[in-house]
Amino acid sequence: MLNFIVRRLLQIPVVLFVLSLIIMGLMQLLSPEQRAAAFVTSDKQIENLDLIIEKYHLREGFFVQYKLWAGEVIRGNLGFSRISKEPVLTTIQKRFPASMELALAAFVPIVLVGVWLGTQAATHRDGLLDQVLRVVAIVGWSLPTFVVAIWLVAWVYGGLGWFGIGRLPGSLLIELAGSDFRKYTGLFTVDGLLNGRLDIALEALKRLVLPAAALVIVVSAGIMRVMRSSMLDELGKDYVRTARAKGLAEKTVVYKHARRNALIPVITMAGPMLGRMIGGIVVIELIFNFPGLGEWAAGAALQLDVTTLLAFVMLIGLIMAVANLLVDVAYVVVDPRIRYE
Amino acid sequence: MNPQEMKPQREAWYRSKTFKRFRRNPLAIVGSVLLLGFVAVAFFAPAITAPQLAELRTARPCLRDLGIKKDEALSALRNPLNPVFWKATLAPPPTCYEIPRDGYSPLPKPPSEKHPLGVSGGSYDILYGLAWGTRTAFYVGFLVVGISLAIGIVIGGLSGFIGGTVDNLIMRITDVMLSFPGLVFVMIVSVIFGSGLTTVMLALALIRWAGYARFFRGDILRTKAQEFVDAARAIGASPLRVFLKHVFPNAIGTLLILASMDVGSIVLTAAGFSFLGLGAPVGYADWGQMISFARGYILGTAQGTPFDFWYVWIYPSVMLVLFGLAWNLLGDAVRDALDPKS
């Protein structure tokens, strides 16, 4: 197992290398001036683009340029982000915890709701509950993320005045900047607890409810559909009949025997689901004024900030590669028969 | 007995068991009815919006390109005997997809007699945008499915036909394409090629072919394993002939049906990009772009009075969701009907 994990970890740089080749290749379609922005590290340098083009040989071929870019990246210079007006790496360090907090807050309910509703639909096959859940799943699958987010903001936040948008209310943020509030993880919910500031943890949690709910509505419908069909497959197999024949309680059969095996197709779907979730997070951060990586990247796409987007893409590539590794590890946890040696 | 009669008769599709299963599914009926409604709106969009075209001054370019005056607009666009009706319905000039505006006021106005569904910020007529936006939706959906399906069939076909290393390589590429978030890909493409509806459509087609290629390859491998393929090979047909005459036609049916059901989800995705500002430009008849007008009212200042301008975002978002729902209901029913286990 350890052997396998190490081997897969060594593959990650290869994946990133291929990804960067593709993107740098696409970037050759841009003008040298646009590409020069990738080497700028401060506002002042932007005024001297011609010098940068000279210095980094931006009018030369692909391989020369790729070598130069890769050299900078290895030295830790991912470039200067025009839209956040600071080096890309600094912004990523600042904004990553916000997105991470939102992703974690959404991920757990997405899996729980999807798996639980899928199991219920399968055990009540063709009954009223199954029919209702089926329509719910199709409707949930048909809702675009941004529409759900807008409806939630307008109705729950605007109309009822519940929860809130942003990460923390402005007054608290100002107070935190002046106080000795220590950022252990960057997640306000966890940091609030660690600093003994329960009010901050609660405020941060309150503001996570709506964005997370929007993600749950959109993403868990897909998990539920896969869970239902794989659960039906499992319930039709011989070992389930054996378990029933020897007189096990229906609960034990469904929850202990069948469900565990039915989880494998759900885990397989985790990759595409994560992709859907990342896409959803970008849109949701924008609508809920949530200062995370997605909001930053969306702004970069609108303002044609190539450097920022390039770094964002590499980061997403890294996240997807790590996630795929975790998926393979999760197989072993759920099904001990699977071995990678 | 006449030898003609001994030939096995091909079963008509509407009598097949698959179609029967589809017809008996109530969700399929709901989806079909919804979809027919959208087709009707798209088809009659010029007739529906004839009053707006006649009255609003910013609609003049469209009328000019159609070759009619504003007094004739109402009678010409609602009379099927008039050639202009057919020109506007079947091949409208691009200027007709610009939503006409009634002034330049940034404040939306509620429904009135002149504007049955109100006007959004910038005084764009909402009814006009919804009706012509239905056309944009079908256009975007069919074009993206068409392009990605063409790429998918060629690459998946090659993968299944050649096999071996080529097959392995193509499948690894599709793995990468499938796991990479589509949204991020579209963002890169729009930074490099400039944003716009065409770029979004191109980027979506470039990311979606991978799923079709995989599916088609699977069906080809399944068909290849059947006896009639062995039989064709045994009587000496060349590999290319076996593939083109026996494998390909038998493998492609399911893919075509399932892919055509993706139109809905593609339109939802494209609308999301228009909402973000990467897709259709401001004022273009596109539902996602119309919803983006609401961002200013809902975010920030909305607390307390979020429903003051409800007509700006509720109409287009309901259209969008119903459109997606219609295709998904249909798609779900089709998948069920094709599945022999059900």
XYZ file of C-alpha atoms in Angstrom:
683
model
C 0.000 0.000 0.000
C 2.730 2.461 1.038
C 4.659 1.461 -2.029
C 1.618 2.284 -4.172
C 1.053 5.665 -2.539
C 4.690 6.669 -3.015
C 4.573 5.578 -6.647
C 1.438 7.626 -7.245
C 2.887 10.642 -5.452
C 5.879 10.493 -7.777
C 3.470 10.549 -10.730
C 1.959 13.871 -9.674
C 4.867 16.019 -10.929
C 4.601 14.211 -14.276
C 0.906 15.072 -14.509
C 1.647 18.714 -13.675
C 4.466 18.764 -16.212
C 2.165 17.557 -18.998
C -0.514 20.031 -17.929
C 1.959 22.919 -17.961
C 3.208 21.876 -21.413
C -0.339 21.982 -22.758
C -1.090 25.358 -21.231
C 2.210 26.935 -22.243
C 1.570 25.587 -25.727
C -1.834 27.255 -25.806
C -0.249 30.456 -24.520
C 1.958 30.694 -27.605
C -1.198 31.982 -29.270
C -0.930 35.149 -27.153
C 1.192 38.163 -28.049
C 4.646 38.573 -26.380
C 3.313 41.590 -24.403
C 0.509 39.549 -22.896
C 2.882 36.748 -21.999
C 5.394 39.113 -20.441
C 2.918 39.717 -17.643
C 3.719 36.228 -16.373
C 7.213 37.373 -15.347
C 6.239 40.591 -13.659
C 6.541 40.572 -9.878
C 5.507 44.115 -8.979
C 3.357 46.975 -10.207
C 6.348 49.048 -11.310
C 7.683 46.369 -13.639
C 4.476 46.454 -15.672
C 5.600 49.786 -17.104
C 8.760 48.229 -18.520
C 7.235 45.363 -20.479
C 9.654 45.777 -23.385
C 12.622 45.157 -21.108
C 10.975 42.035 -19.757
C 10.259 40.757 -23.259
C 13.964 41.243 -24.046
C 15.196 39.741 -20.803
C 13.103 36.596 -20.986
C 13.443 36.073 -24.748
C 9.670 36.135 -25.204
C 9.963 36.515 -28.952
C 11.762 33.179 -29.207
C 10.467 29.645 -29.621
C 8.418 27.485 -27.335
C 11.216 25.431 -25.757
C 13.340 28.410 -24.737
C 10.334 30.006 -23.148
C 9.157 26.873 -21.420
C 12.588 26.374 -19.861
C 12.607 29.940 -18.563
C 9.092 29.722 -17.161
C 9.762 26.382 -15.488
C 12.966 27.786 -13.987
C 11.051 30.652 -12.405
C 8.371 28.319 -11.078
C 10.915 25.972 -9.512
C 12.490 28.957 -7.755
C 9.034 29.681 -6.344
C 8.080 32.641 -8.532
C 4.645 31.936 -9.958
C 4.369 35.499 -11.226
C 2.481 38.633 -10.311
C -1.290 38.660 -10.233
C -2.653 41.770 -11.900
C -6.084 41.573 -10.293
C -4.986 41.044 -6.689
C -1.944 43.341 -7.123
C 0.485 41.021 -5.348
C 2.529 37.901 -6.169
C 0.374 34.937 -7.116
C 1.775 32.765 -4.339
C 0.821 35.303 -1.645
C -2.751 35.456 -2.901
C -3.017 31.684 -3.019
C -1.809 31.456 0.578
C -4.379 34.060 1.624
C -7.341 32.713 -0.282
C -6.816 28.974 -0.181
C -8.152 28.541 3.391
C -11.425 30.281 2.480
C -12.104 27.927 -0.420
C -10.926 24.986 1.654
C -13.359 25.861 4.427
C -16.254 26.097 1.969
C -15.290 22.853 0.229
C -15.066 20.957 3.517
C -18.345 22.412 4.772
C -20.068 21.273 1.572
C -18.307 17.941 1.042
C -19.507 16.113 4.159
C -23.224 16.937 3.726
C -23.015 16.211 -0.017
C -21.772 12.670 0.620
C -24.078 12.001 3.569
C -27.214 13.316 1.844
C -26.395 11.586 -1.439
C -25.623 8.196 0.097
C -28.525 8.292 2.553
C -31.171 9.344 0.017
C -29.812 6.867 -2.538
C -30.103 4.025 -0.022
C -33.632 5.067 0.906
C -34.670 5.219 -2.752
C -33.265 1.748 -3.422
C -34.850 0.094 -0.383
C -38.240 1.601 -1.280
C -37.891 0.674 -4.939
C -40.821 1.903 -7.080
C -42.648 2.993 -3.935
C -43.867 6.496 -3.279
C -40.581 7.580 -1.649
C -38.575 6.310 -4.613
C -40.784 8.157 -7.098
C -40.560 11.397 -5.132
C -36.791 11.121 -4.725
C -36.443 10.363 -8.405
C -38.176 13.581 -9.370
C -36.153 15.459 -6.718
C -32.928 14.082 -8.193
C -33.835 15.034 -11.750
C -34.861 18.523 -10.670
C -31.681 18.913 -8.594
C -29.604 17.755 -11.554
C -31.354 20.306 -13.798
C -30.656 23.290 -11.551
C -27.617 25.311 -12.594
C -25.453 26.268 -9.611
C -25.744 29.982 -10.192
C -29.539 29.847 -10.318
C -29.735 27.961 -7.002
C -27.290 30.420 -5.467
C -29.274 33.433 -6.675
C -32.556 31.973 -5.433
C -31.018 31.253 -2.039
C -29.472 34.709 -1.743
C -32.694 36.440 -2.769
C -35.126 34.332 -0.780
C -33.301 33.149 2.336
C -30.780 35.960 2.814
C -32.619 38.868 1.208
C -36.221 37.914 1.981
C -36.002 36.146 5.330
C -32.792 37.835 6.473
C -31.244 34.546 7.642
C -27.556 33.564 7.663
C -25.421 35.979 5.678
C -22.975 36.392 2.804
C -19.232 36.897 2.797
C -16.937 35.108 5.261
C -17.342 37.322 8.309
C -19.175 40.599 8.916
C -16.990 43.637 8.175
C -16.964 44.847 11.772
C -15.519 41.553 13.011
C -12.858 41.515 10.287
C -11.691 44.994 11.317
C -11.612 43.939 14.945
C -9.598 40.813 14.109
C -7.019 42.778 12.125
C -6.272 44.859 15.239
C -6.350 42.090 17.831
C -3.916 39.256 18.545
C -6.184 36.677 16.859
C -3.815 33.951 15.702
C -4.413 32.180 12.392
C -3.532 28.555 12.985
C -5.298 27.060 9.975
C -6.871 30.046 8.204
C -10.306 28.438 8.636
C -12.293 30.936 10.704
C -14.485 28.237 12.262
C -11.485 26.277 13.570
C -9.361 29.330 14.440
C -12.283 30.854 16.320
C -12.520 27.770 18.514
C -8.750 27.552 19.025
C -8.577 31.211 20.050
C -11.519 30.738 22.376
C -13.603 33.185 20.309
C -16.866 31.257 20.027
C -18.650 34.234 18.445
C -16.269 34.228 15.479
C -16.607 30.508 14.942
C -20.400 30.814 15.022
C -20.495 33.810 12.669
C -18.206 32.016 10.211
C -20.308 28.852 10.440
C -23.521 30.817 9.880
C -22.097 32.281 6.708
C -21.131 28.867 5.385
C -24.680 27.500 5.521
C -26.089 29.053 2.346
C -23.138 28.464 -0.010
C -22.781 24.911 1.267
C -26.530 24.327 0.866
C -26.367 25.508 -2.744
C -23.558 23.032 -3.439
C -25.392 20.194 -1.666
C -28.550 20.745 -3.734
C -26.627 20.685 -7.005
C -24.016 17.991 -6.411
C -25.664 15.410 -4.165
C -28.385 14.633 -6.731
C -25.754 12.945 -8.904
C -24.360 10.868 -6.019
C -27.881 9.843 -5.066
C -28.631 8.507 -8.543
C -25.453 6.433 -8.672
C -26.007 5.185 -5.130
C -29.557 4.091 -5.928
C -28.637 2.046 -8.967
C -25.570 0.427 -7.397
C -27.572 -0.357 -4.249
C -30.241 -2.037 -6.392
C -27.525 -4.096 -8.082
C -26.141 -5.221 -4.736
C -29.548 -6.016 -3.241
C -30.213 -8.380 -6.150
C -27.069 -10.449 -5.534
C -26.828 -13.908 -4.025
C -24.995 -12.975 -0.849
C -27.868 -10.697 0.109
C -30.320 -13.571 -0.370
C -28.077 -15.770 1.774
C -27.961 -13.131 4.482
C -31.722 -12.829 4.433
C -32.185 -16.611 4.355
C -30.146 -17.109 7.476
C -32.528 -14.741 9.225
C -30.542 -11.542 9.588
C -32.537 -8.430 10.338
C -33.326 -6.400 7.199
C -31.434 -3.452 8.688
C -28.246 -5.477 9.032
C -28.584 -6.800 5.504
C -29.078 -3.369 3.976
C -26.755 -1.229 6.036
C -23.978 -3.692 6.939
C -23.837 -5.993 3.911
C -25.202 -4.290 0.830
C -24.409 -0.633 1.417
C -20.711 -1.072 1.915
C -20.360 -2.844 -1.424
C -22.647 -0.360 -3.118
C -20.300 2.474 -2.166
C -17.631 1.458 -4.690
C -19.318 3.005 -7.787
C -19.960 6.115 -5.688
C -16.250 6.410 -4.936
C -15.500 5.987 -8.633
C -17.749 8.952 -9.267
C -15.893 11.099 -6.745
C -13.493 12.474 -9.382
C -16.145 13.904 -11.741
C -18.111 15.040 -8.686
C -15.108 16.974 -7.407
C -14.807 18.605 -10.815
C -18.447 19.637 -10.629
C -17.896 20.894 -7.103
C -14.873 23.023 -8.043
C -16.875 24.565 -10.868
C -19.716 25.176 -8.430
C -17.402 26.741 -5.866
C -16.114 29.286 -8.390
C -19.650 30.463 -9.191
C -20.829 30.329 -5.593
C -17.899 32.334 -4.229
C -18.694 35.005 -6.779
C -22.387 35.196 -5.870
C -21.932 34.963 -2.100
C -19.048 37.482 -2.024
C -16.843 34.767 -0.589
C -13.173 35.814 -0.900
C -11.783 32.457 -2.055
C -9.680 31.185 -4.948
C -12.690 30.773 -7.222
C -13.711 34.408 -6.988
C -10.140 35.415 -7.729
C -9.883 33.088 -10.737
C -13.236 34.205 -12.145
C -12.054 37.795 -11.895
C -8.823 36.814 -13.642
C -10.755 35.216 -16.502
C -12.857 38.346 -16.948
C -9.829 40.695 -16.812
C -7.700 38.422 -19.026
C -5.097 38.002 -16.279
C -3.142 35.113 -17.780
C -0.621 34.693 -14.959
C -3.288 34.267 -12.314
C -5.251 31.818 -14.383
C -2.152 29.791 -15.225
C -1.357 29.390 -11.532
C -4.988 28.550 -10.789
C -5.026 25.835 -13.434
C -1.833 24.282 -12.070
C -3.323 24.354 -8.588
C -6.522 22.669 -9.798
C -4.399 20.059 -11.562
C -2.552 19.396 -8.313
C -5.806 19.161 -6.353
C -7.345 16.760 -8.870
C -4.231 14.557 -8.843
C -4.221 14.368 -5.035
C -7.965 13.723 -5.024
C -7.588 10.842 -7.475
C -4.942 9.339 -5.218
C -7.280 9.638 -2.236
C -10.013 7.935 -4.263
C -7.745 4.957 -4.861
C -6.917 4.797 -1.172
C -10.619 4.998 -0.338
C -11.255 1.881 -2.448
C -9.020 -0.120 -0.156
C -10.688 1.237 2.953
C -14.154 0.294 1.682
C -13.211 -2.961 -0.008
C -10.247 -4.740 1.634
C -10.123 -7.244 -1.252
C -8.607 -4.560 -3.481
C -4.802 -4.629 -3.429
C -2.421 -2.485 -5.372
C 0.694 -4.644 -5.032
C -44.724 -18.426 -50.792
C -43.410 -15.211 -52.250
C -39.699 -14.928 -51.389
C -40.240 -11.242 -50.665
C -42.369 -12.121 -47.674
C -39.786 -14.437 -46.222
C -37.342 -11.638 -45.617
C -37.276 -10.713 -41.956
C -39.307 -7.559 -41.531
C -37.616 -4.785 -39.643
C -39.669 -3.793 -36.687
C -40.962 -0.214 -36.883
C -39.404 1.909 -34.128
C -42.737 3.106 -32.793
C -43.825 -0.500 -32.226
C -40.657 -1.548 -30.452
C -40.623 -2.550 -26.805
C -38.152 0.220 -26.072
C -40.484 2.887 -27.354
C -43.416 1.306 -25.486
C -41.450 1.504 -22.224
C -40.631 5.118 -22.999
C -44.250 6.010 -23.810
C -45.581 4.513 -20.607
C -43.279 6.601 -18.427
C -45.236 9.619 -17.150
C -42.018 11.604 -16.680
C -41.219 11.113 -20.357
C -44.595 12.601 -21.285
C -44.026 15.642 -19.062
C -40.566 16.153 -20.568
C -41.833 15.814 -24.130
C -44.678 18.282 -23.567
C -42.302 20.819 -21.986
C -39.868 20.428 -24.837
C -42.600 20.833 -27.464
C -43.548 24.056 -25.699
C -39.976 25.332 -26.009
C -39.831 24.335 -29.668
C -43.056 26.263 -30.263
C -41.727 29.369 -28.463
C -38.485 29.213 -30.434
C -40.324 28.745 -33.728
C -42.835 31.532 -33.167
C -40.395 33.937 -31.488
C -40.694 36.550 -34.290
C -44.497 36.325 -34.221
C -44.618 36.523 -30.416
C -42.363 39.561 -30.272
C -43.800 41.351 -33.316
C -45.268 44.203 -31.187
C -41.881 44.881 -29.573
C -40.187 44.793 -32.965
C -42.722 47.256 -34.330
C -42.690 49.696 -31.406
C -39.137 49.880 -30.058
C -36.741 52.087 -31.975
C -33.709 49.948 -31.158
C -35.333 47.052 -33.039
C -34.944 48.917 -36.336
C -31.734 47.140 -37.468
C -33.562 43.814 -37.252
C -36.548 45.116 -39.249
C -34.204 46.712 -41.774
C -32.375 43.415 -42.297
C -35.712 41.662 -42.697
C -36.656 44.280 -45.287
C -39.864 45.568 -43.701
C -41.097 48.897 -42.271
C -42.284 49.273 -38.712
C -45.962 49.673 -39.744
C -45.862 46.380 -41.617
C -44.064 44.469 -38.864
C -47.106 43.286 -36.949
C -49.057 42.087 -39.974
C -46.057 40.607 -41.783
C -44.577 38.703 -38.853
C -47.895 37.133 -37.869
C -49.056 36.135 -41.338
C -47.740 32.736 -42.501
C -48.608 33.650 -46.105
C -46.098 36.492 -46.077
C -42.549 35.509 -47.148
C -41.115 37.769 -44.411
C -42.753 35.522 -41.799
C -40.742 32.567 -43.084
C -37.552 34.588 -43.402
C -37.872 35.796 -39.809
C -38.764 32.328 -38.554
C -36.251 30.199 -40.417
C -33.307 32.483 -41.127
C -33.481 35.674 -39.046
C -30.592 38.129 -39.414
C -28.158 38.254 -36.436
C -29.365 41.748 -35.523
C -32.669 40.216 -34.385
C -30.852 38.501 -31.494
C -30.051 41.873 -29.939
C -32.724 42.575 -27.335
C -34.356 45.921 -28.197
C -34.259 48.491 -25.385
C -36.760 51.144 -24.447
C -34.466 53.937 -23.284
C -31.290 53.685 -21.232
C -32.578 53.790 -17.660
C -30.545 51.512 -15.360
C -33.663 50.786 -13.270
C -35.914 47.855 -14.221
C -39.603 48.546 -14.803
C -42.449 46.187 -13.848
C -44.689 44.482 -16.432
C -46.870 46.887 -18.409
C -48.973 46.758 -21.550
C -46.054 47.717 -23.778
C -43.685 45.270 -22.035
C -45.753 42.257 -20.906
C -42.942 40.875 -18.710
C -41.312 44.172 -17.803
C -37.898 45.548 -18.723
C -34.616 44.720 -16.992
C -31.773 47.073 -16.075
C -30.726 49.018 -19.175
C -34.366 48.881 -20.315
C -34.051 45.604 -22.219
C -37.435 44.008 -22.993
C -37.681 40.769 -21.014
C -40.309 39.005 -23.146
C -38.187 39.559 -26.236
C -35.096 38.182 -24.523
C -36.943 35.094 -23.303
C -38.492 34.251 -26.684
C -35.349 34.780 -28.756
C -33.248 33.303 -25.962
C -35.069 29.999 -26.556
C -33.610 30.020 -30.060
C -30.151 30.759 -28.684
C -30.567 27.853 -26.265
C -31.417 25.334 -28.993
C -28.675 26.712 -31.217
C -25.998 26.464 -28.529
C -27.151 23.013 -27.393
C -27.376 21.394 -30.810
C -24.172 22.922 -32.134
C -22.065 21.883 -29.128
C -23.520 18.360 -29.115
C -22.986 18.135 -32.870
C -19.333 19.202 -32.793
C -18.340 17.198 -29.724
C -20.195 14.148 -31.036
C -18.357 14.373 -34.357
C -14.979 14.543 -32.585
C -16.005 11.811 -30.158
C -17.140 9.435 -32.918
C -13.945 9.878 -34.932
C -11.594 9.486 -31.974
C -13.603 6.793 -30.200
C -13.977 4.969 -33.523
C -10.226 5.083 -34.153
C -9.577 3.905 -30.632
C -11.927 0.945 -30.996
C -10.867 0.116 -34.564
C -7.081 0.262 -34.151
C -6.822 -0.873 -30.526
C -3.501 -1.593 -28.838
C -1.176 1.296 -27.975
C -3.255 3.913 -29.800
C -6.312 2.822 -27.850
C -4.377 3.007 -24.597
C -3.024 6.461 -25.349
C -6.424 7.853 -26.366
C -8.049 6.474 -23.251
C -5.426 8.107 -21.001
C -6.098 11.430 -22.739
C -9.837 11.058 -22.185
C -9.126 10.256 -18.522
C -7.409 13.616 -18.147
C -10.144 15.456 -20.051
C -12.904 13.864 -17.992
C -11.359 14.598 -14.628
C -10.424 18.209 -15.367
C -13.142 20.690 -14.334
C -14.891 22.015 -17.438
C -15.315 25.457 -15.947
C -11.582 25.956 -15.552
C -10.974 24.792 -19.111
C -13.487 27.276 -20.493
C -11.817 30.013 -18.432
C -8.423 29.281 -20.022
C -9.874 29.177 -23.507
C -11.701 32.464 -23.041
C -8.585 34.195 -21.753
C -6.618 33.031 -24.770
C -9.226 33.457 -27.499
C -11.260 36.260 -25.931
C -14.636 35.752 -24.304
C -17.852 35.349 -26.253
C -20.578 32.832 -26.971
C -18.550 31.248 -29.795
C -15.536 30.716 -27.521
C -17.692 29.137 -24.824
C -19.302 26.816 -27.358
C -15.937 25.850 -28.792
C -14.469 25.194 -25.353
C -17.468 23.097 -24.289
C -17.218 21.025 -27.462
C -13.483 20.528 -26.877
C -14.050 19.210 -23.364
C -17.153 17.089 -23.970
C -15.974 14.853 -26.796
C -13.998 12.720 -24.320
C -17.131 11.235 -22.739
C -18.606 10.349 -26.129
C -15.333 8.863 -27.362
C -15.166 6.579 -24.328
C -18.765 5.510 -24.625
C -18.489 4.832 -28.353
C -15.283 2.825 -27.910
C -17.048 0.657 -25.312
C -19.962 0.002 -27.656
C -17.592 -0.826 -30.513
C -15.729 -3.382 -28.402
C -19.048 -4.917 -27.354
C -20.277 -5.121 -30.947
C -16.953 -6.544 -32.157
C -17.406 -9.509 -29.833
C -20.669 -10.586 -31.461
C -21.055 -13.582 -33.783
C -22.116 -11.741 -36.918
C -18.809 -9.875 -36.895
C -16.939 -13.176 -36.713
C -19.120 -14.454 -39.533
C -18.330 -11.447 -41.719
C -14.643 -11.914 -41.049
C -14.882 -15.636 -41.769
C -16.270 -15.062 -45.266
C -13.258 -12.869 -45.963
C -14.393 -9.279 -45.519
C -11.527 -6.835 -45.044
C -11.064 -5.332 -41.561
C -12.132 -1.905 -42.831
C -15.261 -3.320 -44.415
C -16.128 -5.274 -41.278
C -15.742 -2.120 -39.260
C -17.646 0.252 -41.536
C -20.434 -2.086 -42.626
C -21.006 -4.236 -39.562
C -19.536 -2.779 -36.412
C -20.010 0.961 -36.864
C -23.734 1.063 -37.762
C -24.607 -1.330 -34.956
C -22.588 0.470 -32.312
C -23.570 4.047 -32.972
C -27.322 4.067 -32.249
C -27.234 4.268 -28.472
C -24.553 6.952 -28.488
C -26.570 9.186 -30.817
C -29.674 8.916 -28.666
C -27.892 9.448 -25.347
C -25.759 12.324 -26.661
C -28.788 14.171 -28.002
C -30.147 14.214 -24.458
C -27.135 16.267 -23.328
C -28.474 19.392 -25.023
C -30.126 20.469 -21.766
C -27.057 20.256 -19.568
C -24.925 22.024 -22.184
C -27.357 24.925 -22.301
C -27.287 25.168 -18.491
C -23.482 25.257 -18.502
C -23.317 27.840 -21.283
C -25.857 29.995 -19.439
C -23.586 29.870 -16.391
C -20.741 31.361 -18.417
C -22.979 34.068 -19.838
C -23.979 34.834 -16.254
C -20.311 35.161 -15.261
C -19.767 37.518 -18.184
C -17.625 35.127 -20.249
C -20.341 34.152 -22.732
C -22.952 36.156 -24.594
C -22.367 39.957 -24.561
C -24.715 42.305 -22.700
C -27.990 42.753 -24.560
C -27.789 39.469 -26.477
C -30.905 37.294 -26.250
C -29.517 34.666 -23.873
C -31.096 33.554 -20.600
C -27.855 33.425 -18.620
C -26.906 36.921 -19.717
C -30.412 38.134 -18.728
C -30.072 36.653 -15.229
C -26.781 38.489 -14.789
C -28.741 41.763 -14.797
C -30.033 40.701 -11.396
C -26.596 40.484 -9.782
C -26.579 44.144 -8.856
C -30.001 44.062 -7.206
C -29.669 40.798 -5.356
C -26.146 41.099 -4.042
C -25.245 43.730 -1.561
C -28.162 46.113 -1.541
C -30.863 43.489 -1.627
C -31.373 43.014 2.104
C -35.019 43.736 2.853
C -36.337 44.255 -0.657
C -35.021 41.376 -2.754
C -38.269 40.889 -4.655
C -38.674 44.471 -5.887
C -37.248 43.499 -9.247
C -38.334 39.868 -9.209
C -39.283 39.868 -12.906
C -35.687 40.582 -13.903
C -34.337 37.236 -12.740
C -37.282 34.936 -11.997
C -38.545 34.704 -15.598
C -35.217 33.839 -17.242
C -34.124 31.499 -14.450
C -37.439 29.596 -14.572
C -37.126 29.268 -18.362
C -33.600 27.964 -17.958
C -34.491 25.441 -15.259
C -37.556 24.185 -17.162
C -35.457 23.780 -20.304
C -32.883 21.726 -18.430
C -35.626 19.766 -16.704
C -37.379 18.926 -19.977
C -34.206 17.428 -21.468
C -33.261 15.618 -18.280
C -36.723 14.067 -17.872
C -36.535 12.910 -21.458
C -32.976 11.678 -21.078
C -33.773 9.757 -17.913
C -36.761 8.073 -19.566
C -34.678 7.194 -22.634
C -31.938 5.653 -20.501
C -34.519 3.612 -18.618
C -36.165 2.481 -21.834
C -32.831 1.426 -23.361
C -31.822 -0.486 -20.237
C -32.945 -4.099 -20.730
C -32.962 -4.691 -16.979
C -35.878 -2.349 -16.287
